[in-house]
GROMACS .gro file of C-alpha atoms in nm:
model
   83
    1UNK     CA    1  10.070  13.664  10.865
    2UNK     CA    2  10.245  13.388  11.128
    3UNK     CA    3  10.078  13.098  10.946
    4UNK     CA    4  10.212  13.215  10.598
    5UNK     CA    5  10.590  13.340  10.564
    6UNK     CA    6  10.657  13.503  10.246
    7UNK     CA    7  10.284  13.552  10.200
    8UNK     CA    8  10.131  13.880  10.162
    9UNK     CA    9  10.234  14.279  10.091
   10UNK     CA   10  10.571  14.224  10.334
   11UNK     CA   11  10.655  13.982  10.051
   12UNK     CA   12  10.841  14.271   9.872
   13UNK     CA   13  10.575  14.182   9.564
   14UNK     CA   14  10.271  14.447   9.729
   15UNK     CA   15   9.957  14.281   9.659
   16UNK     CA   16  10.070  13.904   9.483
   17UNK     CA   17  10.130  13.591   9.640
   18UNK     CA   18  10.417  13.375   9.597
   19UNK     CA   19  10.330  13.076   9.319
   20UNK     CA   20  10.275  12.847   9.611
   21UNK     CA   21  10.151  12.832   9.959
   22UNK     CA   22  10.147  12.559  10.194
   23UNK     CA   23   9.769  12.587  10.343
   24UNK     CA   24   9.880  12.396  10.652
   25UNK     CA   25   9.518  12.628  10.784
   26UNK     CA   26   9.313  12.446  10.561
   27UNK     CA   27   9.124  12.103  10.633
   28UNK     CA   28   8.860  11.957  10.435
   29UNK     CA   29   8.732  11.812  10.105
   30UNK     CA   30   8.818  11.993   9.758
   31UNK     CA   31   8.632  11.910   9.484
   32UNK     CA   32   8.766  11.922   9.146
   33UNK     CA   33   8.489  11.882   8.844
   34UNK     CA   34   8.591  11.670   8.577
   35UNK     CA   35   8.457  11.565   8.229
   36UNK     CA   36   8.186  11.691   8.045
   37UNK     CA   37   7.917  11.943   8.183
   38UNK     CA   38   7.601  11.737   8.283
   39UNK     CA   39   7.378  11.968   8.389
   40UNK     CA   40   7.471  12.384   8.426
   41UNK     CA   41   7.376  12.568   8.687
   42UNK     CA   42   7.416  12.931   8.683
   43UNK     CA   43   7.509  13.027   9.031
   44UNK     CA   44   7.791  12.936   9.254
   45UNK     CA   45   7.923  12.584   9.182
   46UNK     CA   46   7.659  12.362   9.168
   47UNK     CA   47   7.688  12.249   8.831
   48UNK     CA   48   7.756  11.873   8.795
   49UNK     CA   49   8.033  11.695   8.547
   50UNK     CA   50   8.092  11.353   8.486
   51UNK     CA   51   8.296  11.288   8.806
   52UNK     CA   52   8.429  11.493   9.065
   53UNK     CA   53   8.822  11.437   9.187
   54UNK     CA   54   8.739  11.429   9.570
   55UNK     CA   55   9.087  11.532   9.797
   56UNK     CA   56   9.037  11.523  10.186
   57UNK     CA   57   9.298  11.764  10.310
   58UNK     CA   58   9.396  11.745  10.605
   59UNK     CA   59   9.617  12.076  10.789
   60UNK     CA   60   9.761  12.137  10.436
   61UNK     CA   61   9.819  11.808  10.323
   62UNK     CA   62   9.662  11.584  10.109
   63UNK     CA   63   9.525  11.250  10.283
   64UNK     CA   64   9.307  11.059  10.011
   65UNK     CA   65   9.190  11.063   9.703
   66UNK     CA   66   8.858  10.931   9.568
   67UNK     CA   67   8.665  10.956   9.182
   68UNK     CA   68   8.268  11.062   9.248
   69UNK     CA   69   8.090  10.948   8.934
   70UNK     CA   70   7.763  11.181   8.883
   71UNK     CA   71   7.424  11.114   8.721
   72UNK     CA   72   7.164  11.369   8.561
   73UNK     CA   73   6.790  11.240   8.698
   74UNK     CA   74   6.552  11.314   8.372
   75UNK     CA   75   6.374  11.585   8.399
   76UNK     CA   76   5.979  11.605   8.318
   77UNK     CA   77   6.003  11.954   8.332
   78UNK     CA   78   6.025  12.116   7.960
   79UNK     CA   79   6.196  12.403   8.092
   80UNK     CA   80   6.507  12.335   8.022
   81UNK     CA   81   6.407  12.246   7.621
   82UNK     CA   82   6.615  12.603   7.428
   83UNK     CA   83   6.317  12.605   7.222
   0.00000   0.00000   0.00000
């Protein structure tokens, strides 16, 4: 890999990673759940917390930060009762 030196099988450790990588090939938003579980969903990540630690990356580096506080809408739906 160009992007990555010292990343990969040619990094005399076959098939692990060094403990860090700079992602300078990654831009976007990482969201990091925080708090207690609100509501659980079991597939993927869409289960909510109580906030969400927002980063907007930008070419590997880290540009802002920002706290999403989430809400659980009630539910009139029983199925969700364990009972």
């Amino acid at each position: 890999m160009t992007c990555c030196p010292g990343a990969g099988i040619d990094s005399g450790q076959p098939g692990r990673l060094p403990e860090k990588v700079f992602a300078q090939w990654y831009s976007g938003t990482l969201r990091i759940p925080q708090g207690e579980l609100l509501d659980y969903v079991h597939m993927g990540y869409g289960s909510t917390y109580d906030w969400d630690l927002l980063l907007e990356v930008q070419s590997g580096v880290v540009v802002s930060k920002s706290v999403r506080f989430n809400e659980v809408e009630a539910s009139d739906d029983d199925d969700w009762l364990p009972f």
